[in-house]
Tab-separated table of C-alpha atoms in Angstrom:
chain	number	residue	atom	x	y	z
U	1	UNK	CA	-10.484	14.724	26.443
U	2	UNK	CA	-8.525	11.664	27.477
U	3	UNK	CA	-5.270	10.931	25.619
U	4	UNK	CA	-3.900	7.426	25.193
U	5	UNK	CA	-0.991	6.039	23.203
U	6	UNK	CA	0.275	2.572	22.345
U	7	UNK	CA	2.388	0.567	19.920
U	8	UNK	CA	0.837	-1.945	17.568
U	9	UNK	CA	1.664	-5.376	18.880
U	10	UNK	CA	1.599	-4.131	22.491
U	11	UNK	CA	-1.908	-2.714	22.873
U	12	UNK	CA	-4.805	-4.002	24.947
U	13	UNK	CA	-7.862	-5.607	23.406
U	14	UNK	CA	-9.904	-2.591	24.513
U	15	UNK	CA	-7.521	-0.234	22.687
U	16	UNK	CA	-7.694	-2.303	19.518
U	17	UNK	CA	-11.469	-2.480	19.548
U	18	UNK	CA	-11.893	1.238	20.191
U	19	UNK	CA	-9.458	1.999	17.366
U	20	UNK	CA	-11.312	-0.366	15.025
U	21	UNK	CA	-14.583	1.492	15.628
U	22	UNK	CA	-12.849	4.785	14.834
U	23	UNK	CA	-11.173	3.384	11.687
U	24	UNK	CA	-14.482	2.054	10.404
U	25	UNK	CA	-15.964	5.555	10.599
U	26	UNK	CA	-12.947	7.193	8.938
U	27	UNK	CA	-12.821	4.591	6.157
U	28	UNK	CA	-16.541	5.009	5.498
U	29	UNK	CA	-15.991	8.722	4.891
U	30	UNK	CA	-13.173	7.973	2.429
U	31	UNK	CA	-14.845	5.081	0.587
U	32	UNK	CA	-18.569	5.123	1.439
U	33	UNK	CA	-19.482	2.488	-1.155
U	34	UNK	CA	-17.377	-0.213	0.512
U	35	UNK	CA	-18.728	-2.474	3.264
U	36	UNK	CA	-17.013	-1.851	6.613
U	37	UNK	CA	-13.957	-3.856	7.552
U	38	UNK	CA	-14.757	-6.018	10.547
U	39	UNK	CA	-13.158	-5.418	13.910
U	40	UNK	CA	-11.560	-8.872	13.828
U	41	UNK	CA	-9.893	-8.149	10.493
U	42	UNK	CA	-8.467	-4.796	11.597
U	43	UNK	CA	-7.225	-6.167	14.916
U	44	UNK	CA	-5.500	-9.094	13.189
U	45	UNK	CA	-3.714	-6.674	10.851
U	46	UNK	CA	-2.512	-4.483	13.705
U	47	UNK	CA	-1.378	-7.401	15.844
U	48	UNK	CA	0.806	-8.848	13.086
U	49	UNK	CA	2.934	-5.826	12.109
U	50	UNK	CA	6.449	-7.009	11.086
U	51	UNK	CA	9.301	-6.415	13.531
U	52	UNK	CA	11.036	-4.032	11.109
U	53	UNK	CA	8.112	-1.583	11.344
U	54	UNK	CA	7.738	0.750	14.331
U	55	UNK	CA	4.053	1.689	14.321
U	56	UNK	CA	2.605	3.853	17.097
U	57	UNK	CA	-0.790	5.396	17.803
U	58	UNK	CA	-1.936	8.402	19.804
U	59	UNK	CA	-5.688	8.694	20.358
U	60	UNK	CA	-7.989	11.308	21.866
U	61	UNK	CA	-11.137	9.933	23.470
U	62	UNK	CA	-14.420	11.628	24.299
U	63	UNK	CA	-16.727	9.704	26.622
U	64	UNK	CA	-14.750	6.530	25.952
U	65	UNK	CA	-14.907	6.862	22.154
U	66	UNK	CA	-11.844	7.612	20.018
U	67	UNK	CA	-12.513	10.779	18.047
U	68	UNK	CA	-9.024	11.599	16.705
U	69	UNK	CA	-5.821	9.684	16.068
U	70	UNK	CA	-2.233	10.284	15.107
U	71	UNK	CA	-0.344	7.340	13.634
U	72	UNK	CA	3.429	7.266	13.278
U	73	UNK	CA	4.950	4.660	10.979
U	74	UNK	CA	8.739	4.247	10.761
U	75	UNK	CA	10.639	1.576	8.852
U	76	UNK	CA	13.621	0.074	10.681
U	77	UNK	CA	15.559	-0.759	7.527
U	78	UNK	CA	18.962	0.303	6.244
U	79	UNK	CA	17.439	3.088	4.132
U	80	UNK	CA	15.046	5.964	4.873
U	81	UNK	CA	16.231	6.131	8.473
U	82	UNK	CA	15.430	9.859	8.533
U	83	UNK	CA	11.849	9.425	7.310
U	84	UNK	CA	8.626	9.144	9.308
U	85	UNK	CA	5.159	8.536	7.878
U	86	UNK	CA	2.706	10.545	9.960
U	87	UNK	CA	-1.047	10.502	9.500
U	88	UNK	CA	-3.680	12.364	11.466
U	89	UNK	CA	-7.424	11.705	11.390
U	90	UNK	CA	-10.316	13.408	13.167
U	91	UNK	CA	-13.996	12.490	13.053
U	92	UNK	CA	-15.965	15.016	11.004
U	93	UNK	CA	-17.970	16.296	13.971
U	94	UNK	CA	-14.822	17.070	15.971
U	95	UNK	CA	-12.852	19.005	13.364
U	96	UNK	CA	-11.886	22.629	13.884
U	97	UNK	CA	-11.154	22.165	17.606
U	98	UNK	CA	-7.378	21.854	17.397
U	99	UNK	CA	-7.318	18.099	18.033
U	100	UNK	CA	-4.873	17.335	15.208
U	101	UNK	CA	-2.542	20.016	16.543
U	102	UNK	CA	-2.736	18.577	20.053
U	103	UNK	CA	-1.917	15.102	18.768
U	104	UNK	CA	0.969	16.445	16.721
U	105	UNK	CA	2.423	18.073	19.821
U	106	UNK	CA	2.259	14.747	21.671
U	107	UNK	CA	3.896	12.863	18.798
U	108	UNK	CA	6.751	15.276	18.201
U	109	UNK	CA	9.079	14.052	21.007
U	110	UNK	CA	9.065	10.519	19.543
U	111	UNK	CA	9.861	11.895	16.084
U	112	UNK	CA	12.791	13.839	17.544
U	113	UNK	CA	14.023	10.934	19.659
U	114	UNK	CA	13.911	8.654	16.598
U	115	UNK	CA	15.995	11.206	14.631
U	116	UNK	CA	13.395	11.428	11.868
U	117	UNK	CA	13.725	14.756	10.094
U	118	UNK	CA	11.691	14.163	6.925
U	119	UNK	CA	7.941	13.796	7.513
U	120	UNK	CA	5.511	12.417	4.943
U	121	UNK	CA	1.760	11.891	5.031
U	122	UNK	CA	-1.099	11.076	2.667
U	123	UNK	CA	-4.394	12.843	2.036
U	124	UNK	CA	-7.337	11.891	-0.176
U	125	UNK	CA	-9.756	13.945	-2.235
U	126	UNK	CA	-12.604	12.597	-0.115
U	127	UNK	CA	-11.473	14.464	3.022
U	128	UNK	CA	-10.645	18.085	2.211
U	129	UNK	CA	-9.671	18.801	5.827
U	130	UNK	CA	-6.544	16.679	5.418
U	131	UNK	CA	-5.185	18.741	2.544
U	132	UNK	CA	-6.009	21.960	4.373
U	133	UNK	CA	-4.069	20.846	7.456
U	134	UNK	CA	-1.069	19.741	5.384
U	135	UNK	CA	-0.943	23.205	3.841
U	136	UNK	CA	-1.117	24.837	7.284
U	137	UNK	CA	1.922	22.796	8.302
U	138	UNK	CA	3.818	24.160	5.322
U	139	UNK	CA	4.156	20.709	3.744
U	140	UNK	CA	4.556	20.333	-0.013
U	141	UNK	CA	2.602	18.064	-2.353
U	142	UNK	CA	5.415	15.838	-3.643
U	143	UNK	CA	3.657	12.812	-5.187
U	144	UNK	CA	0.209	12.600	-6.784
U	145	UNK	CA	-1.289	9.118	-6.976
U	146	UNK	CA	-4.580	7.589	-8.006
U	147	UNK	CA	-6.386	4.488	-6.840
U	148	UNK	CA	-7.687	3.113	-10.135
U	149	UNK	CA	-10.460	0.536	-10.326
U	150	UNK	CA	-11.365	-2.069	-12.918
U	151	UNK	CA	-14.927	-3.411	-13.073
U	152	UNK	CA	-14.367	-7.010	-14.181
U	153	UNK	CA	-17.757	-7.212	-15.867
U	154	UNK	CA	-16.707	-4.373	-18.183
U	155	UNK	CA	-13.336	-5.745	-19.256
U	156	UNK	CA	-12.491	-5.666	-22.959
U	157	UNK	CA	-12.612	-9.400	-23.713
U	158	UNK	CA	-11.077	-9.080	-27.153
U	159	UNK	CA	-8.113	-7.116	-25.817
U	160	UNK	CA	-7.609	-9.534	-22.933
U	161	UNK	CA	-7.487	-12.517	-25.266
U	162	UNK	CA	-5.085	-10.676	-27.527
U	163	UNK	CA	-2.681	-10.001	-24.653
U	164	UNK	CA	-2.980	-13.614	-23.464
U	165	UNK	CA	-1.607	-14.872	-26.773
U	166	UNK	CA	1.890	-13.437	-27.271
U	167	UNK	CA	3.696	-13.888	-30.550
U	168	UNK	CA	5.616	-17.108	-31.168
U	169	UNK	CA	9.012	-15.516	-30.590
U	170	UNK	CA	7.947	-14.256	-27.146
U	171	UNK	CA	6.359	-17.533	-26.041
U	172	UNK	CA	9.414	-19.471	-27.188
U	173	UNK	CA	11.724	-17.258	-25.170
U	174	UNK	CA	9.606	-16.814	-22.014
U	175	UNK	CA	7.155	-18.820	-19.922
U	176	UNK	CA	4.567	-17.827	-17.322
U	177	UNK	CA	4.143	-19.373	-13.893
U	178	UNK	CA	2.078	-18.840	-10.749
U	179	UNK	CA	2.849	-19.040	-7.028
U	180	UNK	CA	-0.044	-19.118	-4.590
U	181	UNK	CA	0.809	-18.258	-1.003
U	182	UNK	CA	4.354	-18.489	0.281
U	183	UNK	CA	7.241	-18.052	-2.098
U	184	UNK	CA	9.118	-21.299	-2.799
U	185	UNK	CA	12.298	-21.512	-0.735
U	186	UNK	CA	14.403	-22.473	-3.741
U	187	UNK	CA	13.402	-19.233	-5.493
U	188	UNK	CA	13.713	-16.885	-2.528
U	189	UNK	CA	17.077	-15.314	-3.412
U	190	UNK	CA	15.861	-14.602	-6.948
U	191	UNK	CA	12.622	-13.126	-5.595
U	192	UNK	CA	14.572	-10.771	-3.315
U	193	UNK	CA	16.365	-9.521	-6.439
U	194	UNK	CA	13.033	-9.295	-8.281
U	195	UNK	CA	11.631	-6.976	-5.598
U	196	UNK	CA	14.406	-4.512	-6.433
U	197	UNK	CA	12.702	-3.697	-9.733
U	198	UNK	CA	10.011	-1.771	-7.843
U	199	UNK	CA	12.615	0.795	-6.799
U	200	UNK	CA	12.409	2.062	-10.367
U	201	UNK	CA	8.808	3.229	-10.025
U	202	UNK	CA	8.455	7.031	-9.881
U	203	UNK	CA	8.464	8.808	-6.519
U	204	UNK	CA	8.497	12.255	-8.163
U	205	UNK	CA	9.797	14.852	-5.690
U	206	UNK	CA	9.683	12.741	-2.525
U	207	UNK	CA	12.998	12.439	-0.681
U	208	UNK	CA	12.679	8.676	-0.746
U	209	UNK	CA	15.491	6.143	-0.859
U	210	UNK	CA	15.205	2.716	-2.518
U	211	UNK	CA	13.982	-0.106	-0.279
U	212	UNK	CA	16.078	-3.235	0.037
U	213	UNK	CA	14.452	-6.258	1.675
U	214	UNK	CA	16.272	-9.339	2.898
U	215	UNK	CA	14.936	-12.865	2.499
U	216	UNK	CA	14.079	-12.889	6.211
U	217	UNK	CA	12.087	-9.664	5.879
U	218	UNK	CA	10.132	-11.022	2.913
U	219	UNK	CA	9.231	-14.014	5.058
U	220	UNK	CA	8.105	-11.630	7.810
U	221	UNK	CA	5.818	-9.872	5.339
U	222	UNK	CA	4.385	-13.230	4.303
U	223	UNK	CA	3.768	-14.178	7.913
U	224	UNK	CA	1.936	-10.896	8.437
U	225	UNK	CA	-0.299	-11.614	5.466
U	226	UNK	CA	-1.021	-15.156	6.622
U	227	UNK	CA	-1.749	-14.014	10.163
U	228	UNK	CA	-4.433	-11.559	9.069
U	229	UNK	CA	-5.990	-13.920	6.545
U	230	UNK	CA	-4.692	-12.246	3.397
U	231	UNK	CA	-4.119	-14.470	0.375
U	232	UNK	CA	-1.563	-13.648	-2.312
U	233	UNK	CA	-1.051	-14.838	-5.867
U	234	UNK	CA	2.126	-14.048	-7.809
U	235	UNK	CA	2.270	-14.461	-11.573
U	236	UNK	CA	5.840	-14.459	-12.873
U	237	UNK	CA	7.546	-14.640	-16.236
U	238	UNK	CA	10.780	-16.558	-16.681
U	239	UNK	CA	13.317	-16.657	-19.489
U	240	UNK	CA	13.494	-20.275	-20.625
U	241	UNK	CA	17.150	-20.354	-21.706
U	242	UNK	CA	18.582	-18.856	-18.488
U	243	UNK	CA	15.809	-19.799	-16.028
U	244	UNK	CA	16.014	-16.169	-14.848
U	245	UNK	CA	12.952	-14.341	-13.538
U	246	UNK	CA	12.141	-11.396	-15.798
U	247	UNK	CA	9.107	-9.847	-14.078
U	248	UNK	CA	6.063	-10.408	-11.893
U	249	UNK	CA	2.666	-9.136	-10.813
U	250	UNK	CA	0.828	-9.811	-7.545
U	251	UNK	CA	-2.734	-9.656	-6.233
U	252	UNK	CA	-4.116	-9.793	-2.693
U	253	UNK	CA	-7.543	-11.031	-1.616
U	254	UNK	CA	-9.269	-11.438	1.733
U	255	UNK	CA	-12.440	-13.338	2.527
U	256	UNK	CA	-13.677	-10.343	4.579
U	257	UNK	CA	-13.807	-8.284	1.351
U	258	UNK	CA	-14.541	-10.943	-1.265
U	259	UNK	CA	-15.725	-8.498	-3.946
U	260	UNK	CA	-12.392	-6.627	-4.202
U	261	UNK	CA	-8.912	-7.705	-5.215
U	262	UNK	CA	-5.980	-5.417	-4.514
U	263	UNK	CA	-3.496	-5.359	-7.377
U	264	UNK	CA	-0.021	-5.132	-5.868
U	265	UNK	CA	3.321	-4.672	-7.573
U	266	UNK	CA	3.854	-5.194	-11.277
U	267	UNK	CA	7.425	-4.925	-12.490
U	268	UNK	CA	9.732	-6.098	-15.265
U	269	UNK	CA	13.521	-5.848	-15.203
U	270	UNK	CA	14.753	-3.042	-17.438
U	271	UNK	CA	16.640	-5.332	-19.833
U	272	UNK	CA	13.445	-7.338	-20.464
U	273	UNK	CA	11.193	-4.368	-21.211
U	274	UNK	CA	9.491	-3.415	-24.482
U	275	UNK	CA	8.651	-7.038	-25.297
U	276	UNK	CA	5.080	-6.867	-23.949
U	277	UNK	CA	5.793	-8.844	-20.757
U	278	UNK	CA	3.874	-6.390	-18.560
U	279	UNK	CA	0.730	-6.775	-20.673
U	280	UNK	CA	1.119	-10.558	-20.719
U	281	UNK	CA	1.506	-10.717	-16.932
U	282	UNK	CA	-1.482	-8.484	-16.225
U	283	UNK	CA	-3.732	-10.319	-18.666
U	284	UNK	CA	-2.711	-13.724	-17.312
U	285	UNK	CA	-3.442	-12.654	-13.752
U	286	UNK	CA	-6.852	-11.252	-14.684
U	287	UNK	CA	-7.714	-14.430	-16.558
U	288	UNK	CA	-6.648	-16.568	-13.596
U	289	UNK	CA	-8.567	-14.334	-11.178
U	290	UNK	CA	-11.819	-14.632	-13.122
U	291	UNK	CA	-11.578	-18.426	-13.052
U	292	UNK	CA	-10.347	-18.928	-9.471
U	293	UNK	CA	-12.036	-15.986	-7.698
U	294	UNK	CA	-15.450	-15.643	-9.395
U	295	UNK	CA	-16.822	-13.584	-6.488
U	296	UNK	CA	-14.498	-10.677	-7.308
U	297	UNK	CA	-16.188	-7.673	-8.935
U	298	UNK	CA	-13.481	-5.002	-8.719
U	299	UNK	CA	-9.707	-4.793	-9.006
U	300	UNK	CA	-8.009	-1.784	-7.432
U	301	UNK	CA	-4.469	-0.574	-7.849
U	302	UNK	CA	-2.520	2.530	-6.876
U	303	UNK	CA	-0.447	4.300	-9.516
U	304	UNK	CA	1.645	7.439	-9.469
U	305	UNK	CA	0.173	9.928	-11.919
U	306	UNK	CA	3.622	10.120	-13.527
U	307	UNK	CA	3.900	6.355	-14.097
U	308	UNK	CA	2.982	6.549	-17.785
U	309	UNK	CA	3.919	2.967	-18.817
U	310	UNK	CA	1.775	1.315	-16.133
U	311	UNK	CA	-1.084	3.778	-16.592
U	312	UNK	CA	-1.103	2.992	-20.314
U	313	UNK	CA	-1.546	-0.733	-19.594
U	314	UNK	CA	-4.177	-0.187	-16.893
U	315	UNK	CA	-6.201	2.309	-18.903
U	316	UNK	CA	-6.233	-0.024	-21.909
U	317	UNK	CA	-7.637	-2.766	-19.668
U	318	UNK	CA	-10.400	-0.428	-18.463
U	319	UNK	CA	-9.112	0.819	-15.097
U	320	UNK	CA	-10.701	4.160	-14.187
U	321	UNK	CA	-9.949	6.719	-11.445
U	322	UNK	CA	-11.507	5.785	-8.119
U	323	UNK	CA	-9.816	7.961	-5.484
U	324	UNK	CA	-7.110	10.610	-5.807
U	325	UNK	CA	-4.378	10.772	-3.181
U	326	UNK	CA	-1.499	13.149	-2.455
U	327	UNK	CA	1.688	12.403	-0.559
U	328	UNK	CA	2.950	15.462	1.283
U	329	UNK	CA	6.442	16.076	2.593
U	330	UNK	CA	7.568	18.444	5.314
U	331	UNK	CA	10.427	18.776	7.732
U	332	UNK	CA	10.718	18.411	11.467
U	333	UNK	CA	11.620	22.110	11.594
U	334	UNK	CA	8.375	23.042	9.804
U	335	UNK	CA	6.285	21.099	12.312
U	336	UNK	CA	8.111	22.686	15.232
U	337	UNK	CA	7.558	26.141	13.715
U	338	UNK	CA	3.841	25.446	13.205
U	339	UNK	CA	3.404	24.340	16.818
U	340	UNK	CA	5.361	27.332	18.125
U	341	UNK	CA	3.176	29.696	16.105
U	342	UNK	CA	0.006	28.025	17.394
U	343	UNK	CA	0.839	28.575	21.054
């Protein structure tokens, strides 16, 4: 088989299109009920990766068709400089031939050169081969997550209206607002601080350091979203007396997948918790979504199984398990040992 490798942002059109065809097949296996993502959408995403992300691909081709890939994703931030996110995928008909092992051997020199010693990767319940391979590597299941889905037509209307009407004391102290698209420049420093609240979400046993974004990096993320056609809405809550942001929730929508909204971060600063702000934010966003995006049928969000406070809110709203995922962690030494043993 022919091996090729490239970096996102520096690949040829032929490479992108071949990879898109492969990704469409892999994604169909994972989520067969979803319509395929178009080639144009996938290529736009890959061509607009932010500069602080080093994203590389190794691909094995059979008769001109990609049949297996290894993707290496490394953040070039001040934290997690020893961590690499590595994901391998093989078409169902080509499994059991050692292709993932061959790709791993090709990727290893870049991992070593980049001084990444902690390796993480994600598997889903839909593809049992992924979990089996992670176990062969000697990796450990460190974080269990669930993609949960809400069917908007089944939402508890009475509960939603209840959460939309906070008590008088809460509404006198706080106010809701909405940003569509780019964050306002005047609020950017406060939004950078607001992003820090997500470092308090559980990572269980992953050796994962908090992420700290600069204002420039947040703008890069926005530019990435705009470039690939993603639209974002941010509902925030502000304390009236201090004008301080207390929490936020975000959703993402793309015209290529008009029936699904991806629920992004939801977070409230610790000193503002236990007032019901999380419920208010989520209800307000759902209410806004139903009015402004009537084509949406499903809302999906990813939660750690250990994130009890957020799961309690989502389950009350009617979110149900859609796809289980596991984040695995291994070491560079474990991968080297596995490859040595396989020779």
